[in-house]
mmCIF file of C-alpha atoms in Angstrom:
data_model
loop_
_atom_site.group_PDB
_atom_site.id
_atom_site.type_symbol
_atom_site.label_atom_id
_atom_site.label_comp_id
_atom_site.label_asym_id
_atom_site.label_seq_id
_atom_site.Cartn_x
_atom_site.Cartn_y
_atom_site.Cartn_z
ATOM 1 C CA UNK A 161 75.819 67.501 120.252
ATOM 2 C CA UNK A 162 78.698 69.801 119.325
ATOM 3 C CA UNK A 163 81.127 66.891 119.413
ATOM 4 C CA UNK A 164 78.835 64.918 117.106
ATOM 5 C CA UNK A 165 78.707 67.823 114.636
ATOM 6 C CA UNK A 166 82.493 68.206 114.731
ATOM 7 C CA UNK A 167 82.920 64.503 113.966
ATOM 8 C CA UNK A 168 80.493 64.726 111.061
ATOM 9 C CA UNK A 169 82.368 67.688 109.593
ATOM 10 C CA UNK A 170 85.663 65.861 110.016
ATOM 11 C CA UNK A 171 84.292 62.773 108.250
ATOM 12 C CA UNK A 172 82.960 64.904 105.417
ATOM 13 C CA UNK A 173 86.349 66.567 104.948
ATOM 14 C CA UNK A 174 88.148 63.228 104.948
ATOM 15 C CA UNK A 175 85.801 61.928 102.269
ATOM 16 C CA UNK A 176 86.148 65.067 100.154
ATOM 17 C CA UNK A 177 89.950 64.761 100.288
ATOM 18 C CA UNK A 178 89.729 61.524 98.311
ATOM 19 C CA UNK A 179 89.122 63.553 95.166
ATOM 20 C CA UNK A 180 92.458 65.369 95.535
ATOM 21 C CA UNK A 181 95.583 63.837 94.027
ATOM 22 C CA UNK A 182 98.399 62.691 96.312
ATOM 23 C CA UNK A 183 101.931 63.969 95.824
ATOM 24 C CA UNK A 184 104.719 61.429 96.281
ATOM 25 C CA UNK A 185 108.265 60.873 95.053
ATOM 26 C CA UNK A 186 107.054 59.141 91.875
ATOM 27 C CA UNK A 187 103.949 61.130 91.008
ATOM 28 C CA UNK A 188 104.151 64.841 91.674
ATOM 29 C CA UNK A 189 101.770 66.951 89.642
ATOM 30 C CA UNK A 190 102.242 69.913 91.944
ATOM 31 C CA UNK A 191 100.242 72.387 89.867
ATOM 32 C CA UNK A 192 97.162 70.141 89.877
ATOM 33 C CA UNK A 193 97.543 69.428 93.613
ATOM 34 C CA UNK A 194 97.754 73.154 94.298
ATOM 35 C CA UNK A 195 94.748 74.061 92.138
ATOM 36 C CA UNK A 196 92.621 71.366 93.769
ATOM 37 C CA UNK A 197 93.493 72.580 97.254
ATOM 38 C CA UNK A 198 92.737 76.197 96.328
ATOM 39 C CA UNK A 199 89.172 75.111 95.573
ATOM 40 C CA UNK A 200 88.969 72.724 98.543
ATOM 41 C CA UNK A 201 90.138 75.354 101.042
ATOM 42 C CA UNK A 202 87.654 77.851 99.655
ATOM 43 C CA UNK A 203 84.786 75.368 100.008
ATOM 44 C CA UNK A 204 85.846 74.558 103.581
ATOM 45 C CA UNK A 205 86.148 78.240 104.446
ATOM 46 C CA UNK A 206 89.824 77.879 105.378
ATOM 47 C CA UNK A 207 91.852 81.075 105.084
ATOM 48 C CA UNK A 208 94.690 80.706 107.584
ATOM 49 C CA UNK A 209 97.537 78.186 107.037
ATOM 50 C CA UNK A 210 97.096 76.742 110.531
ATOM 51 C CA UNK A 211 93.555 75.684 109.549
ATOM 52 C CA UNK A 212 94.441 73.782 106.390
ATOM 53 C CA UNK A 213 98.084 72.738 106.908
ATOM 54 C CA UNK A 214 97.385 69.241 108.292
ATOM 55 C CA UNK A 215 94.758 68.560 105.641
ATOM 56 C CA UNK A 216 97.154 69.479 102.847
ATOM 57 C CA UNK A 217 99.914 67.407 104.398
ATOM 58 C CA UNK A 218 97.651 64.352 104.353
ATOM 59 C CA UNK A 219 97.893 64.429 100.550
ATOM 60 C CA UNK A 220 101.692 64.625 100.399
ATOM 61 C CA UNK A 221 104.115 61.749 100.961
ATOM 62 C CA UNK A 222 107.868 61.162 100.815
ATOM 63 C CA UNK A 223 110.419 63.969 100.535
ATOM 64 C CA UNK A 224 107.739 66.528 99.818
ATOM 65 C CA UNK A 225 106.024 65.851 103.148
ATOM 66 C CA UNK A 226 109.350 66.040 105.005
ATOM 67 C CA UNK A 227 110.257 69.382 103.466
ATOM 68 C CA UNK A 228 106.829 70.886 104.098
ATOM 69 C CA UNK A 229 106.930 69.760 107.737
ATOM 70 C CA UNK A 230 110.407 71.275 108.099
ATOM 71 C CA UNK A 231 108.984 74.633 106.991
ATOM 72 C CA UNK A 232 106.933 74.962 110.193
ATOM 73 C CA UNK A 233 108.622 77.597 112.355
ATOM 74 C CA UNK A 234 108.355 78.798 115.949
ATOM 75 C CA UNK A 235 107.960 82.561 116.291
ATOM 76 C CA UNK A 236 109.224 84.805 119.103
ATOM 77 C CA UNK A 237 106.022 84.150 121.076
ATOM 78 C CA UNK A 238 106.618 80.410 121.000
ATOM 79 C CA UNK A 239 103.756 79.876 118.546
ATOM 80 C CA UNK A 240 103.899 77.685 115.464
ATOM 81 C CA UNK A 241 103.863 79.427 112.094
ATOM 82 C CA UNK A 242 102.718 77.283 109.193
ATOM 83 C CA UNK A 243 103.606 77.749 105.521
ATOM 84 C CA UNK A 244 100.831 79.025 103.290
ATOM 85 C CA UNK A 245 99.453 76.949 100.427
ATOM 86 C CA UNK A 246 101.547 79.006 97.989
ATOM 87 C CA UNK A 247 104.671 78.372 100.071
ATOM 88 C CA UNK A 248 103.917 74.641 100.220
ATOM 89 C CA UNK A 249 103.608 74.665 96.450
ATOM 90 C CA UNK A 250 107.021 76.336 96.158
ATOM 91 C CA UNK A 251 108.542 73.764 98.504
ATOM 92 C CA UNK A 252 107.159 70.903 96.426
ATOM 93 C CA UNK A 253 108.351 72.455 93.176
ATOM 94 C CA UNK A 254 111.853 72.837 94.603
ATOM 95 C CA UNK A 255 111.779 69.339 96.070
ATOM 96 C CA UNK A 256 111.025 67.798 92.709
ATOM 97 C CA UNK A 257 113.008 70.421 90.766
ATOM 98 C CA UNK A 258 110.046 71.461 88.689
ATOM 99 C CA UNK A 259 109.617 74.763 86.901
ATOM 100 C CA UNK A 260 106.603 76.879 87.761
ATOM 101 C CA UNK A 261 104.062 77.865 85.184
ATOM 102 C CA UNK A 262 105.007 81.421 84.053
ATOM 103 C CA UNK A 263 101.335 82.418 84.048
ATOM 104 C CA UNK A 264 101.101 81.549 87.747
ATOM 105 C CA UNK A 265 104.185 83.619 88.528
ATOM 106 C CA UNK A 266 102.835 86.622 86.633
ATOM 107 C CA UNK A 267 99.475 86.346 88.394
ATOM 108 C CA UNK A 268 101.153 86.061 91.793
ATOM 109 C CA UNK A 269 103.346 89.099 91.134
ATOM 110 C CA UNK A 270 100.340 91.137 90.043
ATOM 111 C CA UNK A 271 98.399 90.128 93.145
ATOM 112 C CA UNK A 272 101.182 90.840 95.651
ATOM 113 C CA UNK A 273 100.492 93.649 98.131
ATOM 114 C CA UNK A 274 102.747 94.945 100.871
ATOM 115 C CA UNK A 275 101.219 95.924 104.206
ATOM 116 C CA UNK A 276 101.878 99.339 105.706
ATOM 117 C CA UNK A 277 104.232 98.018 108.401
ATOM 118 C CA UNK A 278 105.958 95.303 106.347
ATOM 119 C CA UNK A 279 109.689 95.371 105.674
ATOM 120 C CA UNK A 280 110.049 96.556 102.087
ATOM 121 C CA UNK A 281 113.451 94.893 101.681
ATOM 122 C CA UNK A 282 112.005 91.463 102.485
ATOM 123 C CA UNK A 283 109.036 92.178 100.239
ATOM 124 C CA UNK A 284 111.358 93.155 97.386
ATOM 125 C CA UNK A 285 113.434 90.022 97.889
ATOM 126 C CA UNK A 286 110.363 87.850 97.390
ATOM 127 C CA UNK A 287 109.210 89.978 94.451
ATOM 128 C CA UNK A 288 112.641 89.799 92.806
ATOM 129 C CA UNK A 289 112.926 86.059 93.382
ATOM 130 C CA UNK A 290 109.642 85.462 91.569
ATOM 131 C CA UNK A 291 110.412 88.001 88.853
ATOM 132 C CA UNK A 292 113.774 86.408 88.073
ATOM 133 C CA UNK A 293 112.124 83.037 87.529
ATOM 134 C CA UNK A 294 110.504 84.432 84.400
ATOM 135 C CA UNK A 295 112.126 84.296 80.999
ATOM 136 C CA UNK A 296 112.692 87.659 79.334
ATOM 137 C CA UNK A 297 109.674 87.270 77.059
ATOM 138 C CA UNK A 298 107.382 86.832 80.074
ATOM 139 C CA UNK A 299 108.996 89.712 81.970
ATOM 140 C CA UNK A 300 107.751 91.982 79.184
ATOM 141 C CA UNK A 301 104.214 91.367 80.443
ATOM 142 C CA UNK A 302 104.990 93.096 83.726
ATOM 143 C CA UNK A 303 105.337 96.855 84.090
ATOM 144 C CA UNK A 304 106.633 99.302 86.666
ATOM 145 C CA UNK A 305 103.015 100.217 87.361
ATOM 146 C CA UNK A 306 102.402 96.616 88.495
ATOM 147 C CA UNK A 307 105.136 96.948 91.101
ATOM 148 C CA UNK A 308 103.830 100.347 92.217
ATOM 149 C CA UNK A 309 100.400 98.791 92.708
ATOM 150 C CA UNK A 310 102.079 96.193 94.925
ATOM 151 C CA UNK A 311 103.585 98.836 97.247
ATOM 152 C CA UNK A 312 100.699 101.321 97.259
ATOM 153 C CA UNK A 313 100.181 100.784 101.010
ATOM 154 C CA UNK A 314 103.601 102.360 101.567
ATOM 155 C CA UNK A 315 102.023 105.693 100.713
ATOM 156 C CA UNK A 316 105.047 107.973 101.111
ATOM 157 C CA UNK A 317 107.359 105.653 99.169
ATOM 158 C CA UNK A 318 104.750 105.134 96.457
ATOM 159 C CA UNK A 319 104.164 108.892 96.128
ATOM 160 C CA UNK A 320 107.877 109.688 95.831
ATOM 161 C CA UNK A 321 108.407 107.125 93.085
ATOM 162 C CA UNK A 322 105.326 108.374 91.235
ATOM 163 C CA UNK A 323 106.775 111.891 91.326
ATOM 164 C CA UNK A 324 110.143 110.598 90.159
ATOM 165 C CA UNK A 325 108.584 108.758 87.216
ATOM 166 C CA UNK A 326 106.253 111.585 86.240
ATOM 167 C CA UNK A 327 108.463 112.788 83.411
ATOM 168 C CA UNK A 328 110.539 109.676 82.751
ATOM 169 C CA UNK A 329 110.246 105.924 82.537
ATOM 170 C CA UNK A 330 112.088 103.613 84.911
ATOM 171 C CA UNK A 331 112.436 99.848 84.925
ATOM 172 C CA UNK A 332 111.018 97.533 87.569
ATOM 173 C CA UNK A 333 114.562 96.985 88.861
ATOM 174 C CA UNK A 334 115.020 100.749 89.260
ATOM 175 C CA UNK A 335 111.643 101.026 90.987
ATOM 176 C CA UNK A 336 112.672 98.322 93.474
ATOM 177 C CA UNK A 337 115.872 100.201 94.244
ATOM 178 C CA UNK A 338 114.053 103.534 94.551
ATOM 179 C CA UNK A 339 111.487 102.035 96.926
ATOM 180 C CA UNK A 340 114.190 100.848 99.311
ATOM 181 C CA UNK A 341 115.930 104.230 99.113
ATOM 182 C CA UNK A 342 112.796 106.233 99.916
ATOM 183 C CA UNK A 343 111.749 103.806 102.641
ATOM 184 C CA UNK A 344 115.162 104.151 104.307
ATOM 185 C CA UNK A 345 114.955 107.930 103.946
ATOM 186 C CA UNK A 346 111.515 107.970 105.552
ATOM 187 C CA UNK A 347 112.763 105.919 108.508
ATOM 188 C CA UNK A 348 115.757 108.225 108.990
ATOM 189 C CA UNK A 349 113.545 111.318 108.892
ATOM 190 C CA UNK A 350 111.148 109.758 111.386
ATOM 191 C CA UNK A 351 113.997 108.975 113.784
ATOM 192 C CA UNK A 352 115.417 112.480 113.369
ATOM 193 C CA UNK A 353 112.004 114.020 114.056
ATOM 194 C CA UNK A 354 111.556 111.882 117.156
ATOM 195 C CA UNK A 355 115.001 112.877 118.409
ATOM 196 C CA UNK A 356 114.267 116.556 117.780
ATOM 197 C CA UNK A 357 110.950 116.279 119.588
ATOM 198 C CA UNK A 358 112.704 114.583 122.475
ATOM 199 C CA UNK A 359 115.308 117.355 122.583
ATOM 200 C CA UNK A 360 112.594 120.033 122.560
ATOM 201 C CA UNK A 361 110.723 118.333 125.395
ATOM 202 C CA UNK A 362 113.911 118.077 127.436
ATOM 203 C CA UNK A 363 114.619 121.739 126.781
ATOM 204 C CA UNK A 364 111.107 122.713 127.885
ATOM 205 C CA UNK A 365 111.431 120.583 131.018
ATOM 206 C CA UNK A 366 114.777 122.168 131.829
ATOM 207 C CA UNK A 367 113.333 125.646 131.365
ATOM 208 C CA UNK A 368 110.370 124.735 133.544
ATOM 209 C CA UNK A 369 112.666 123.441 136.260
ATOM 210 C CA UNK A 370 114.804 126.536 135.891
ATOM 211 C CA UNK A 371 111.780 128.788 136.362
ATOM 212 C CA UNK A 372 110.616 126.782 139.365
ATOM 213 C CA UNK A 373 113.933 127.331 141.127
ATOM 214 C CA UNK A 374 113.391 130.222 143.587
ATOM 215 C CA UNK A 375 116.964 131.280 143.101
ATOM 216 C CA UNK A 376 116.443 131.930 139.391
ATOM 217 C CA UNK A 377 112.720 132.704 139.265
ATOM 218 C CA UNK A 378 112.213 136.156 137.738
ATOM 219 C CA UNK A 379 108.920 136.671 139.559
ATOM 220 C CA UNK A 380 110.575 135.946 142.869
ATOM 221 C CA UNK A 381 113.413 138.275 141.991
ATOM 222 C CA UNK A 382 110.940 141.035 141.106
ATOM 223 C CA UNK A 383 108.980 140.460 144.317
ATOM 224 C CA UNK A 384 112.168 140.461 146.355
ATOM 225 C CA UNK A 385 113.251 143.651 144.644
ATOM 226 C CA UNK A 386 109.899 145.307 145.404
ATOM 227 C CA UNK A 387 110.048 144.175 149.013
ATOM 228 C CA UNK A 388 113.525 145.549 149.367
ATOM 229 C CA UNK A 389 112.399 148.819 147.801
ATOM 230 C CA UNK A 390 109.412 149.081 150.179
ATOM 231 C CA UNK A 391 111.568 148.307 153.165
ATOM 232 C CA UNK A 392 113.973 150.990 152.049
ATOM 233 C CA UNK A 393 111.137 153.559 151.778
ATOM 234 C CA UNK A 394 109.762 152.615 155.193
ATOM 235 C CA UNK A 395 113.180 153.057 156.672
ATOM 236 C CA UNK A 396 113.477 156.552 155.166
ATOM 237 C CA UNK A 397 110.024 157.541 156.452
ATOM 238 C CA UNK A 398 110.966 156.558 159.969
ATOM 239 C CA UNK A 399 113.974 158.771 159.763
#
């Protein structure tokens, strides 16, 4: 029964794909292809690239299909990592040397969010790459506050830049540079703290071992001294 249901779902998806345009070396309306797949993936409930990659690839032919396939990577665990729909769109635009719609770039920049454990340098590289694709007149529609919203999950970095910009204005480029500086500073402080904690623990362990050594144990020395004193008194009493 489950196999029958799976086949029915597969047939339905194949039929629904017919309404999506096909990208090839002659006809490549990438923006329309992308917008149609955004809706299609949402209807199908697909969120992860591995779920929708093959379906998207079925509607791409020629050089575009080759370049998208080449973007599949193998991670350190030996697992395949598939490009996202946005990344496939970028690949197709580069393949056919098309310029992205500035509105799409602005929307993507405003929706970008770094995760707490992400590398801020890599994040900034992607942010800068998109930002530099905009003409100057479109860059004016983005503000430093938009970038700060994008890195809000890096709480310490975000807070430091907010303090720095409290009484002065800085550009997005300056904010990018400041974010990398404060992130590096935070890492260095964390390493220094860990090293100091390690040194303190070693010192405590050494002191503990020192105190456990009968030769240097103060309590033992006191007891030995008392014993010697008692023995001395007993000796005098006998005499």
